[in-house]
GROMACS .gro file of C-alpha atoms in nm:
model
  513
    1MET     CA    1  -3.161  -0.382  -1.040
    2VAL     CA    2  -3.193  -0.627  -0.745
    3THR     CA    3  -2.832  -0.566  -0.644
    4ARG     CA    4  -2.875  -0.192  -0.661
    5ARG     CA    5  -3.196  -0.205  -0.445
    6PHE     CA    6  -3.028  -0.418  -0.181
    7THR     CA    7  -2.727  -0.186  -0.185
    8GLN     CA    8  -2.934   0.121  -0.136
    9ARG     CA    9  -3.120  -0.039   0.159
   10TYR     CA   10  -2.804  -0.162   0.319
   11ILE     CA   11  -2.640   0.182   0.291
   12LEU     CA   12  -2.951   0.346   0.438
   13ALA     CA   13  -2.952   0.097   0.731
   14LEU     CA   14  -2.585   0.145   0.793
   15ALA     CA   15  -2.626   0.520   0.777
   16LEU     CA   16  -2.904   0.504   1.043
   17VAL     CA   17  -2.697   0.279   1.269
   18ALA     CA   18  -2.394   0.505   1.236
   19SER     CA   19  -2.599   0.809   1.299
   20LEU     CA   20  -2.748   0.661   1.625
   21THR     CA   21  -2.404   0.555   1.734
   22ILE     CA   22  -2.263   0.905   1.672
   23VAL     CA   23  -2.552   1.070   1.852
   24GLY     CA   24  -2.506   0.831   2.150
   25GLN     CA   25  -2.135   0.905   2.167
   26VAL     CA   26  -2.194   1.279   2.155
   27LEU     CA   27  -2.456   1.262   2.434
   28VAL     CA   28  -2.224   1.042   2.647
   29GLN     CA   29  -1.927   1.269   2.595
   30ARG     CA   30  -2.129   1.575   2.678
   31GLN     CA   31  -2.272   1.412   2.983
   32LEU     CA   32  -1.917   1.310   3.095
   33ARG     CA   33  -1.804   1.675   3.060
   34ASP     CA   34  -2.113   1.789   3.257
   35GLN     CA   35  -2.046   1.519   3.521
   36THR     CA   36  -1.687   1.638   3.550
   37ALA     CA   37  -1.807   1.996   3.588
   38ASP     CA   38  -2.057   1.894   3.853
   39SER     CA   39  -1.786   1.711   4.047
   40TYR     CA   40  -1.574   2.021   4.039
   41LEU     CA   41  -1.878   2.228   4.167
   42VAL     CA   42  -1.937   1.988   4.453
   43ASN     CA   43  -1.567   1.998   4.540
   44PHE     CA   44  -1.570   2.376   4.540
   45ALA     CA   45  -1.880   2.390   4.755
   46GLY     CA   46  -1.716   2.147   5.004
   47LYS     CA   47  -1.409   2.373   5.015
   48GLN     CA   48  -1.636   2.658   5.100
   49ARG     CA   49  -1.765   2.482   5.409
   50TYR     CA   50  -1.410   2.394   5.504
   51GLN     CA   51  -1.289   2.742   5.459
   52SER     CA   52  -1.574   2.898   5.658
   53GLN     CA   53  -1.479   2.674   5.948
   54GLN     CA   54  -1.118   2.775   5.904
   55ILE     CA   55  -1.228   3.144   5.930
   56VAL     CA   56  -1.412   3.070   6.255
   57LYS     CA   57  -1.110   2.891   6.396
   58ASP     CA   58  -0.872   3.181   6.307
   59ALA     CA   59  -1.122   3.436   6.450
   60LEU     CA   60  -1.133   3.238   6.776
   61LEU     CA   61  -0.754   3.226   6.793
   62MET     CA   62  -0.728   3.600   6.730
   63THR     CA   63  -0.970   3.685   7.023
   64ARG     CA   64  -0.793   3.461   7.278
   65SER     CA   65  -0.602   3.652   7.542
   66ASP     CA   66  -0.399   3.367   7.693
   67GLY     CA   67  -0.112   3.414   7.444
   68LEU     CA   68  -0.128   3.059   7.302
   69ALA     CA   69  -0.164   3.185   6.944
   70ASP     CA   70   0.067   3.400   6.737
   71GLY     CA   71  -0.146   3.700   6.650
   72GLN     CA   72   0.034   3.808   6.342
   73ASN     CA   73   0.050   3.461   6.181
   74THR     CA   74  -0.314   3.395   6.268
   75ALA     CA   75  -0.422   3.726   6.110
   76ALA     CA   76  -0.220   3.656   5.797
   77ASN     CA   77  -0.373   3.307   5.770
   78LEU     CA   78  -0.719   3.452   5.820
   79GLN     CA   79  -0.657   3.715   5.551
   80ARG     CA   80  -0.543   3.444   5.305
   81VAL     CA   81  -0.832   3.206   5.381
   82LEU     CA   82  -1.090   3.495   5.374
   83SER     CA   83  -0.972   3.609   5.034
   84ARG     CA   84  -0.995   3.262   4.881
   85TRP     CA   85  -1.327   3.200   5.048
   86GLU     CA   86  -1.479   3.519   4.894
   87ARG     CA   87  -1.334   3.435   4.553
   88TYR     CA   88  -1.473   3.082   4.557
   89HIS     CA   89  -1.814   3.208   4.669
   90LYS     CA   90  -1.816   3.454   4.380
   91GLU     CA   91  -1.709   3.193   4.131
   92LEU     CA   92  -1.964   2.942   4.250
   93LYS     CA   93  -2.235   3.204   4.232
   94THR     CA   94  -2.150   3.318   3.876
   95GLY     CA   95  -2.055   2.966   3.750
   96GLN     CA   96  -1.712   3.082   3.620
   97LEU     CA   97  -1.443   2.863   3.776
   98THR     CA   98  -1.119   3.041   3.680
   99ASP     CA   99  -0.884   2.783   3.833
  100LEU     CA  100  -1.043   2.498   3.640
  101HIS     CA  101  -1.120   2.705   3.326
  102LEU     CA  102  -1.482   2.600   3.344
  103VAL     CA  103  -1.805   2.797   3.283
  104VAL     CA  104  -2.119   2.632   3.446
  105GLN     CA  105  -2.478   2.753   3.403
  106ASN     CA  106  -2.639   2.748   3.748
  107SER     CA  107  -3.008   2.645   3.760
  108LYS     CA  108  -3.268   2.876   3.905
  109ALA     CA  109  -3.282   2.666   4.230
  110ILE     CA  110  -2.910   2.714   4.273
  111GLN     CA  111  -2.939   3.090   4.211
  112THR     CA  112  -3.221   3.111   4.471
  113LEU     CA  113  -3.013   2.922   4.731
  114PHE     CA  114  -2.719   3.155   4.668
  115ALA     CA  115  -2.951   3.456   4.713
  116GLN     CA  116  -3.057   3.314   5.051
  117LEU     CA  117  -2.695   3.251   5.143
  118ASP     CA  118  -2.575   3.603   5.060
  119PRO     CA  119  -2.681   3.765   5.390
  120ASP     CA  120  -2.490   3.515   5.602
  121PHE     CA  121  -2.187   3.533   5.363
  122ASN     CA  122  -2.187   3.911   5.369
  123ALA     CA  123  -2.220   3.922   5.749
  124ILE     CA  124  -1.927   3.679   5.798
  125SER     CA  125  -1.714   3.862   5.536
  126GLN     CA  126  -1.770   4.209   5.690
  127ALA     CA  127  -1.720   4.078   6.044
  128ALA     CA  128  -1.392   3.902   5.947
  129HIS     CA  129  -1.258   4.217   5.776
  130GLN     CA  130  -1.354   4.434   6.082
  131LEU     CA  131  -1.184   4.170   6.298
  132LEU     CA  132  -0.866   4.210   6.102
  133LEU     CA  133  -0.880   4.590   6.114
  134THR     CA  134  -0.954   4.648   6.482
  135GLN     CA  135  -0.727   4.590   6.776
  136ALA     CA  136  -0.975   4.648   7.060
  137SER     CA  137  -1.073   4.334   7.242
  138ASN     CA  138  -1.439   4.433   7.290
  139SER     CA  139  -1.477   4.503   6.917
  140GLN     CA  140  -1.307   4.174   6.821
  141ARG     CA  141  -1.539   3.982   7.055
  142ARG     CA  142  -1.836   4.145   6.897
  143GLN     CA  143  -1.723   4.062   6.546
  144LEU     CA  144  -1.649   3.708   6.666
  145ARG     CA  145  -2.010   3.674   6.793
  146ILE     CA  146  -2.141   3.792   6.452
  147ILE     CA  147  -1.925   3.527   6.274
  148LEU     CA  148  -2.037   3.254   6.507
  149ASN     CA  149  -2.401   3.350   6.474
  150HIS     CA  150  -2.396   3.339   6.101
  151ASP     CA  151  -2.157   3.045   6.050
  152ILE     CA  152  -2.411   2.772   6.145
  153SER     CA  153  -2.666   2.916   5.905
  154PHE     CA  154  -2.395   2.949   5.631
  155LEU     CA  155  -2.298   2.583   5.674
  156ASP     CA  156  -2.655   2.465   5.662
  157ARG     CA  157  -2.729   2.662   5.344
  158MET     CA  158  -2.402   2.539   5.184
  159ASP     CA  159  -2.508   2.180   5.259
  160THR     CA  160  -2.836   2.257   5.083
  161ILE     CA  161  -2.651   2.390   4.786
  162VAL     CA  162  -2.423   2.082   4.771
  163ARG     CA  163  -2.727   1.855   4.788
  164GLN     CA  164  -2.893   2.048   4.514
  165TYR     CA  165  -2.576   2.008   4.290
  166GLU     CA  166  -2.590   1.636   4.359
  167ARG     CA  167  -2.966   1.610   4.276
  168GLU     CA  168  -2.908   1.803   3.947
  169ALA     CA  169  -2.614   1.570   3.851
  170GLU     CA  170  -2.831   1.264   3.928
  171ALA     CA  171  -3.119   1.412   3.718
  172LYS     CA  172  -2.865   1.456   3.424
  173ILE     CA  173  -2.754   1.088   3.463
  174ASP     CA  174  -3.117   0.969   3.460
  175ARG     CA  175  -3.184   1.168   3.145
  176LEU     CA  176  -2.874   1.015   2.989
  177HIS     CA  177  -2.996   0.670   3.081
  178SER     CA  178  -3.328   0.739   2.924
  179MET     CA  179  -3.170   0.865   2.604
  180GLU     CA  180  -2.939   0.564   2.587
  181GLN     CA  181  -3.235   0.326   2.629
  182THR     CA  182  -3.423   0.509   2.359
  183LEU     CA  183  -3.128   0.498   2.118
  184MET     CA  184  -3.076   0.123   2.195
  185VAL     CA  185  -3.444   0.057   2.114
  186ILE     CA  186  -3.418   0.249   1.794
  187THR     CA  187  -3.099   0.071   1.701
  188LEU     CA  188  -3.251  -0.263   1.760
  189PHE     CA  189  -3.556  -0.171   1.556
  190VAL     CA  190  -3.333  -0.063   1.274
  191LEU     CA  191  -3.138  -0.382   1.290
  192LEU     CA  192  -3.469  -0.585   1.283
  193LEU     CA  193  -3.581  -0.400   0.979
  194GLU     CA  194  -3.249  -0.452   0.815
  195ALA     CA  195  -3.272  -0.828   0.881
  196LEU     CA  196  -3.629  -0.841   0.748
  197LEU     CA  197  -3.592  -0.614   0.447
  198ILE     CA  198  -3.230  -0.677   0.345
  199PHE     CA  199  -3.079  -0.987   0.479
  200GLN     CA  200  -3.367  -1.224   0.444
  201PRO     CA  201  -3.430  -1.133   0.078
  202ALA     CA  202  -3.060  -1.139   0.018
  203VAL     CA  203  -3.034  -1.493   0.159
  204ARG     CA  204  -3.313  -1.613  -0.066
  205THR     CA  205  -3.152  -1.449  -0.363
  206LEU     CA  206  -2.817  -1.587  -0.269
  207ARG     CA  207  -2.960  -1.941  -0.229
  208GLU     CA  208  -3.108  -1.921  -0.582
  209THR     CA  209  -2.790  -1.780  -0.720
  210VAL     CA  210  -2.585  -2.062  -0.564
  211ARG     CA  211  -2.825  -2.314  -0.717
  212GLN     CA  212  -2.778  -2.161  -1.056
  213LEU     CA  213  -2.404  -2.144  -1.012
  214THR     CA  214  -2.390  -2.506  -0.921
  215LEU     CA  215  -2.581  -2.598  -1.237
  216SER     CA  216  -2.354  -2.363  -1.438
  217GLU     CA  217  -2.048  -2.517  -1.281
  218TYR     CA  218  -2.156  -2.864  -1.377
  219GLN     CA  219  -2.216  -2.751  -1.735
  220THR     CA  220  -1.890  -2.560  -1.737
  221ARG     CA  221  -1.700  -2.867  -1.614
  222LEU     CA  222  -1.835  -3.070  -1.905
  223ILE     CA  223  -1.733  -2.786  -2.151
  224ASN     CA  224  -1.393  -2.759  -1.988
  225GLU     CA  225  -1.327  -3.128  -2.031
  226ASP     CA  226  -1.393  -3.091  -2.401
  227LEU     CA  227  -1.176  -2.778  -2.416
  228GLN     CA  228  -0.904  -2.953  -2.221
  229ARG     CA  229  -0.883  -3.229  -2.472
  230SER     CA  230  -0.878  -2.971  -2.757
  231TYR     CA  231  -0.620  -2.764  -2.572
  232GLN     CA  232  -0.392  -3.074  -2.523
  233SER     CA  233  -0.402  -3.151  -2.891
  234ILE     CA  234  -0.339  -2.783  -2.978
  235ASN     CA  235  -0.056  -2.765  -2.722
  236GLN     CA  236   0.116  -3.072  -2.863
  237ALA     CA  237   0.095  -2.926  -3.211
  238GLN     CA  238   0.222  -2.592  -3.087
  239THR     CA  239   0.509  -2.762  -2.899
  240GLN     CA  240   0.597  -2.941  -3.212
  241LEU     CA  241   0.586  -2.626  -3.419
  242MET     CA  242   0.796  -2.440  -3.158
  243ARG     CA  243   1.054  -2.715  -3.158
  244GLU     CA  244   1.075  -2.716  -3.534
  245ALA     CA  245   1.093  -2.329  -3.540
  246ASN     CA  246   1.363  -2.334  -3.278
  247LEU     CA  247   1.561  -2.596  -3.471
  248ARG     CA  248   1.528  -2.387  -3.786
  249TYR     CA  249   1.639  -2.078  -3.598
  250GLN     CA  250   1.933  -2.251  -3.446
  251GLN     CA  251   2.023  -2.389  -3.782
  252GLN     CA  252   2.001  -2.040  -3.937
  253LEU     CA  253   2.229  -1.897  -3.667
  254HIS     CA  254   2.471  -2.183  -3.709
  255GLU     CA  255   2.468  -2.133  -4.088
  256GLN     CA  256   2.505  -1.759  -4.053
  257ARG     CA  257   2.797  -1.808  -3.810
  258ILE     CA  258   2.963  -2.062  -4.044
  259ARG     CA  259   2.924  -1.813  -4.333
  260LEU     CA  260   3.066  -1.531  -4.129
  261SER     CA  261   3.343  -1.748  -3.999
  262SER     CA  262   3.413  -1.862  -4.358
  263VAL     CA  263   3.427  -1.505  -4.473
  264VAL     CA  264   3.668  -1.412  -4.193
  265GLN     CA  265   3.878  -1.724  -4.267
  266GLY     CA  266   3.871  -1.640  -4.636
  267GLN     CA  267   3.991  -1.285  -4.558
  268GLU     CA  268   4.271  -1.419  -4.337
  269ASP     CA  269   4.371  -1.668  -4.614
  270GLU     CA  270   4.363  -1.396  -4.871
  271ARG     CA  271   4.572  -1.175  -4.642
  272LYS     CA  272   4.821  -1.456  -4.597
  273ARG     CA  273   4.840  -1.521  -4.975
  274LEU     CA  274   4.887  -1.152  -5.054
  275SER     CA  275   5.143  -1.126  -4.775
  276ARG     CA  276   5.338  -1.419  -4.911
  277GLU     CA  277   5.317  -1.286  -5.270
  278LEU     CA  278   5.427  -0.944  -5.164
  279HIS     CA  279   5.720  -1.083  -4.960
  280ASP     CA  280   5.819  -1.358  -5.215
  281GLY     CA  281   5.733  -1.183  -5.530
  282ILE     CA  282   5.742  -0.802  -5.542
  283GLY     CA  283   5.960  -0.785  -5.229
  284GLN     CA  284   6.221  -1.008  -5.382
  285MET     CA  285   6.217  -0.821  -5.709
  286LEU     CA  286   6.246  -0.487  -5.527
  287THR     CA  287   6.535  -0.624  -5.330
  288GLY     CA  288   6.704  -0.746  -5.655
  289LEU     CA  289   6.647  -0.403  -5.809
  290LYS     CA  290   6.805  -0.238  -5.518
  291LEU     CA  291   7.116  -0.467  -5.534
  292LEU     CA  292   7.140  -0.397  -5.908
  293ALA     CA  293   7.126  -0.024  -5.843
  294GLU     CA  294   7.392  -0.043  -5.576
  295ASN     CA  295   7.618  -0.246  -5.803
  296ILE     CA  296   7.622   0.008  -6.086
  297ARG     CA  297   7.984   0.118  -6.099
  298SER     CA  298   7.956   0.389  -6.359
  299ALA     CA  299   7.731   0.598  -6.137
  300GLY     CA  300   8.033   0.811  -6.049
  301ASN     CA  301   8.072   0.917  -6.416
  302LEU     CA  302   7.720   1.060  -6.428
  303SER     CA  303   7.663   1.433  -6.411
  304GLU     CA  304   7.575   1.594  -6.084
  305LYS     CA  305   7.212   1.617  -6.179
  306ASP     CA  306   7.201   1.249  -6.280
  307GLN     CA  307   7.383   1.146  -5.961
  308LEU     CA  308   7.107   1.325  -5.757
  309THR     CA  309   6.851   1.149  -5.960
  310PHE     CA  310   7.027   0.816  -5.907
  311THR     CA  311   7.049   0.880  -5.529
  312SER     CA  312   6.679   0.968  -5.514
  313LEU     CA  313   6.606   0.645  -5.711
  314LYS     CA  314   6.794   0.436  -5.453
  315SER     CA  315   6.611   0.612  -5.165
  316LEU     CA  316   6.280   0.554  -5.334
  317LEU     CA  317   6.366   0.183  -5.376
  318ILE     CA  318   6.462   0.150  -5.008
  319ARG     CA  319   6.136   0.316  -4.899
  320THR     CA  320   5.937   0.105  -5.136
  321ILE     CA  321   6.097  -0.213  -5.001
  322GLN     CA  322   6.022  -0.099  -4.645
  323GLU     CA  323   5.661  -0.016  -4.724
  324THR     CA  324   5.619  -0.344  -4.906
  325ARG     CA  325   5.751  -0.526  -4.593
  326ASN     CA  326   5.514  -0.320  -4.368
  327VAL     CA  327   5.213  -0.402  -4.583
  328SER     CA  328   5.306  -0.768  -4.601
  329ASN     CA  329   5.358  -0.777  -4.223
  330ASN     CA  330   5.021  -0.603  -4.159
  331LEU     CA  331   4.849  -0.847  -4.386
  332MET     CA  332   4.987  -1.148  -4.201
  333PRO     CA  333   5.283  -1.120  -3.978
  334PRO     CA  334   5.499  -1.437  -4.001
  335VAL     CA  335   5.580  -1.410  -3.634
  336LEU     CA  336   5.216  -1.471  -3.545
  337GLY     CA  337   5.216  -1.814  -3.704
  338ASP     CA  338   5.571  -1.904  -3.603
  339PHE     CA  339   5.594  -1.771  -3.249
  340GLY     CA  340   5.245  -1.700  -3.129
  341LEU     CA  341   5.032  -1.419  -3.013
  342VAL     CA  342   5.250  -1.272  -2.742
  343SER     CA  343   5.560  -1.232  -2.978
  344ALA     CA  344   5.329  -1.088  -3.255
  345LEU     CA  345   5.188  -0.830  -3.017
  346ARG     CA  346   5.529  -0.732  -2.904
  347GLN     CA  347   5.645  -0.678  -3.259
  348LEU     CA  348   5.323  -0.486  -3.342
  349THR     CA  349   5.370  -0.240  -3.056
  350GLU     CA  350   5.736  -0.185  -3.141
  351GLN     CA  351   5.657  -0.112  -3.503
  352GLN     CA  352   5.368   0.115  -3.422
  353SER     CA  353   5.584   0.307  -3.170
  354LYS     CA  354   5.860   0.354  -3.425
  355GLN     CA  355   5.634   0.451  -3.725
  356SER     CA  356   5.383   0.678  -3.550
  357GLY     CA  357   5.579   0.823  -3.264
  358THR     CA  358   5.302   0.718  -3.025
  359LEU     CA  359   5.411   0.548  -2.700
  360VAL     CA  360   5.263   0.199  -2.737
  361THR     CA  361   5.335  -0.040  -2.441
  362PHE     CA  362   5.245  -0.408  -2.418
  363ARG     CA  363   5.230  -0.592  -2.083
  364THR     CA  364   5.139  -0.950  -2.030
  365SER     CA  365   5.159  -1.225  -1.765
  366LEU     CA  366   5.209  -1.487  -2.038
  367SER     CA  367   5.533  -1.626  -2.177
  368ASN     CA  368   5.504  -1.772  -2.526
  369GLU     CA  369   5.205  -2.002  -2.486
  370ARG     CA  370   5.023  -2.097  -2.802
  371PHE     CA  371   4.653  -2.094  -2.838
  372GLY     CA  372   4.415  -2.195  -3.117
  373GLN     CA  373   4.475  -2.020  -3.454
  374PRO     CA  374   4.136  -1.853  -3.457
  375VAL     CA  375   4.194  -1.704  -3.105
  376GLU     CA  376   4.540  -1.577  -3.188
  377ILE     CA  377   4.437  -1.426  -3.517
  378GLY     CA  378   4.117  -1.275  -3.376
  379LEU     CA  379   4.288  -1.113  -3.078
  380TYR     CA  380   4.569  -0.983  -3.296
  381ARG     CA  381   4.330  -0.823  -3.545
  382ILE     CA  382   4.138  -0.656  -3.257
  383VAL     CA  383   4.461  -0.511  -3.118
  384GLN     CA  384   4.569  -0.401  -3.460
  385GLU     CA  385   4.230  -0.225  -3.533
  386ALA     CA  386   4.214  -0.064  -3.187
  387VAL     CA  387   4.577   0.068  -3.210
  388ASN     CA  388   4.509   0.209  -3.565
  389ASN     CA  389   4.184   0.381  -3.451
  390ALA     CA  390   4.360   0.534  -3.145
  391ILE     CA  391   4.651   0.671  -3.356
  392LYS     CA  392   4.464   0.785  -3.665
  393HIS     CA  393   4.132   0.900  -3.526
  394ALA     CA  394   4.175   0.964  -3.149
  395GLY     CA  395   4.515   1.133  -3.165
  396ALA     CA  396   4.634   0.927  -2.867
  397ALA     CA  397   4.982   0.995  -2.727
  398GLU     CA  398   4.994   0.684  -2.519
  399ILE     CA  399   4.842   0.339  -2.574
  400ASP     CA  400   4.859   0.057  -2.321
  401ILE     CA  401   4.789  -0.306  -2.410
  402TYR     CA  402   4.754  -0.577  -2.146
  403LEU     CA  403   4.701  -0.950  -2.197
  404GLU     CA  404   4.643  -1.213  -1.929
  405GLN     CA  405   4.493  -1.563  -1.877
  406ARG     CA  406   4.252  -1.644  -1.605
  407HIS     CA  407   4.171  -2.014  -1.588
  408ASP     CA  408   4.023  -2.099  -1.927
  409ARG     CA  409   3.974  -1.748  -2.059
  410LEU     CA  410   4.196  -1.478  -2.212
  411PHE     CA  411   4.153  -1.110  -2.110
  412LEU     CA  412   4.267  -0.830  -2.337
  413ARG     CA  413   4.266  -0.461  -2.238
  414ILE     CA  414   4.351  -0.174  -2.467
  415ALA     CA  415   4.353   0.175  -2.316
  416ASP     CA  416   4.451   0.517  -2.479
  417ASP     CA  417   4.442   0.878  -2.378
  418GLY     CA  418   4.285   1.006  -2.704
  419CYS     CA  419   3.988   1.221  -2.763
  420GLY     CA  420   3.744   0.932  -2.746
  421ILE     CA  421   3.453   0.836  -2.963
  422GLY     CA  422   3.144   1.055  -3.001
  423SER     CA  423   2.784   0.943  -3.008
  424GLU     CA  424   2.807   0.938  -3.393
  425PRO     CA  425   3.155   0.801  -3.483
  426ARG     CA  426   3.307   0.828  -3.827
  427ARG     CA  427   3.218   0.564  -4.086
  428SER     CA  428   3.567   0.417  -4.074
  429THR     CA  429   3.572   0.409  -3.699
  430ALA     CA  430   3.225   0.252  -3.682
  431GLN     CA  431   3.335  -0.007  -3.931
  432GLY     CA  432   3.639  -0.086  -3.725
  433LEU     CA  433   3.437  -0.121  -3.405
  434HIS     CA  434   3.194  -0.348  -3.589
  435ASN     CA  435   3.483  -0.569  -3.706
  436MET     CA  436   3.628  -0.595  -3.353
  437ARG     CA  437   3.283  -0.681  -3.212
  438GLU     CA  438   3.221  -0.950  -3.473
  439ARG     CA  439   3.557  -1.103  -3.422
  440ALA     CA  440   3.495  -1.126  -3.047
  441ARG     CA  441   3.146  -1.278  -3.115
  442LEU     CA  442   3.292  -1.542  -3.349
  443LEU     CA  443   3.521  -1.647  -3.063
  444ASP     CA  444   3.225  -1.674  -2.819
  445GLY     CA  445   3.371  -1.388  -2.626
  446THR     CA  446   3.260  -1.047  -2.491
  447PHE     CA  447   3.348  -0.698  -2.626
  448ARG     CA  448   3.323  -0.394  -2.405
  449LEU     CA  449   3.414  -0.038  -2.509
  450THR     CA  450   3.409   0.269  -2.278
  451THR     CA  451   3.493   0.607  -2.420
  452ARG     CA  452   3.579   0.961  -2.295
  453PRO     CA  453   3.332   1.116  -2.050
  454ASP     CA  454   3.299   1.448  -2.228
  455ARG     CA  455   3.162   1.269  -2.527
  456CYS     CA  456   2.888   1.132  -2.303
  457ALA     CA  457   2.868   0.794  -2.473
  458THR     CA  458   2.966   0.448  -2.356
  459GLY     CA  459   2.900   0.142  -2.568
  460LEU     CA  460   2.872  -0.217  -2.444
  461HIS     CA  461   2.867  -0.496  -2.702
  462GLN     CA  462   2.856  -0.851  -2.590
  463SER     CA  463   2.762  -1.184  -2.752
  464GLY     CA  464   2.611  -1.500  -2.632
  465LYS     CA  465   2.390  -1.475  -2.325
  466VAL     CA  466   2.499  -1.120  -2.239
  467ARG     CA  467   2.291  -0.823  -2.334
  468SER     CA  468   2.389  -0.540  -2.579
  469ARG     CA  469   2.324  -0.187  -2.470
  470LEU     CA  470   2.430   0.176  -2.506
  471ILE     CA  471   2.484   0.391  -2.201
  472ARG     CA  472   2.452   0.768  -2.200
  473LEU     CA  473   2.661   0.924  -1.923
  474GLY     CA  474   2.580   1.248  -1.746
  475THR     CA  475   2.820   1.512  -1.626
  476ALA     CA  476   2.852   1.372  -1.271
  477GLN     CA  477   2.921   1.020  -1.396
  478ALA     CA  478   3.148   1.134  -1.674
  479THR     CA  479   3.394   1.296  -1.434
  480THR     CA  480   3.471   0.959  -1.276
  481LEU     CA  481   3.589   0.787  -1.593
  482ARG     CA  482   3.944   0.779  -1.725
  483PRO     CA  483   3.996   1.012  -2.036
  484GLY     CA  484   4.029   0.836  -2.372
  485THR     CA  485   3.902   0.503  -2.490
  486ARG     CA  486   3.913   0.155  -2.325
  487VAL     CA  487   3.856  -0.174  -2.496
  488LEU     CA  488   3.801  -0.494  -2.290
  489VAL     CA  489   3.781  -0.827  -2.466
  490CYS     CA  490   3.734  -1.169  -2.302
  491VAL     CA  491   3.736  -1.488  -2.500
  492PRO     CA  492   3.743  -1.854  -2.402
  493ILE     CA  493   4.043  -2.068  -2.489
  494LEU     CA  494   3.904  -2.313  -2.738
  495GLU     CA  495   4.217  -2.522  -2.748
  496PRO     CA  496   4.450  -2.597  -2.448
  497SER     CA  497   4.757  -2.379  -2.437
  498VAL     CA  498   5.082  -2.553  -2.561
  499TYR     CA  499   5.439  -2.472  -2.543
  500ASN     CA  500   5.594  -2.263  -2.822
  501VAL     CA  501   5.819  -2.509  -3.002
  502ALA     CA  502   6.030  -2.224  -3.135
  503THR     CA  503   6.111  -2.077  -2.799
  504LEU     CA  504   6.048  -2.379  -2.567
  505ALA     CA  505   5.890  -2.169  -2.292
  506PRO     CA  506   5.908  -2.370  -1.969
  507GLN     CA  507   5.559  -2.295  -1.837
  508ALA     CA  508   5.249  -2.078  -1.873
  509LYS     CA  509   5.176  -1.835  -1.590
  510THR     CA  510   4.834  -1.720  -1.483
  511PHE     CA  511   4.790  -1.358  -1.359
  512ALA     CA  512   4.492  -1.175  -1.211
  513HIS     CA  513   4.444  -0.823  -1.095
   0.00000   0.00000   0.00000
């Protein structure tokens, strides 16, 4: 309530001061305009005196008979000055100054003086016009005497009018001074009331408030000290809890990664075992069966139908042996463990090109360097999955694989010209992408996939400190991307690269775009 009352009083006082200031400015501005108009009026009146003297001079020159003046030029000058003199007189009398775009209200005293001036003005005007019209010297002298007789009276009355204009202007200034003094007194009175009714009570209230605040501050400081001690103990407990929670979280992540790595390693071991059993067991038996079939010498004695059946049997055995070899090689190619990642990828691209008819190219800046077994197996499986997806699901006609080493990281790029991946991929395709992403994450690497623009979907999957996100592309952005699907994988080299013992490569090259 006290604050509201002080606020209302303060607003009222400010409104009064502002109103007085605005009124004073309006009066000053109006007086300045009036003063400017009065100055123009005095200037016009002064020009009238000058022009009347110019008329007298031109009239004297026209009546001279000694030939010193040019009659035509003098007459033209008299006509021009006379016209302007008459117009100025009319404008001063009516208060409408057309040249200055001003309208002035003449006082009654000014109107009376102009009424007294009119006979002299009319006499001089008529005599000047007659002087311009007549050529007779007697008539010109008569008109000249009329002009000279009325000119002195005209000048005296014009002086009176000018002095009247000046007195009226001084009276306006005096009134303005009086109003300014009155406004100043009222403003000072309002400020005094404001100091007595607003500021002085406000100071007392503020002093009491400060005293109470000081007391409250002292009490608050005591409470804060107690709270600070409690907060420190709580903070220590919270820090301990956060540390333990972080350790448990890191342990869970580590255990989860170990389990996932163990699952992947178990899968690879099972693939290797199955591959070895297929190659050493079923593959060898099928090869022996093929040799036995080829060594049958009595096949020529069979009937034509049985010979066709026997030929089909041998073809089936050959295809079965080849398919067994392909399955064994896909499970775990021996070249990956014997010769390394580069040789395994070359073999994979050649086999896929022959089997599917798709042009699969492999380019690399590496020779036959060897890396850690997890890195080689992980990258090989990523390439294998990406190529299979591009051939089976995207219908790609060309697939380009590029592998390079930059410092301590391996960069793998797989690009195809297929139909891309939609916003809702098939279950098999989604599972394959998940497997590739998990393998890259297990290697502490990044996995990035960009797909065809017209599908309007681009996925980015990264591990570690890098964010995971899904980008929806518009039409304008989609037109700038290359058609098809592009996979980019970057993994750190966990183990230093070594020479391939089987090929004895002389050195490992590093290549960058």
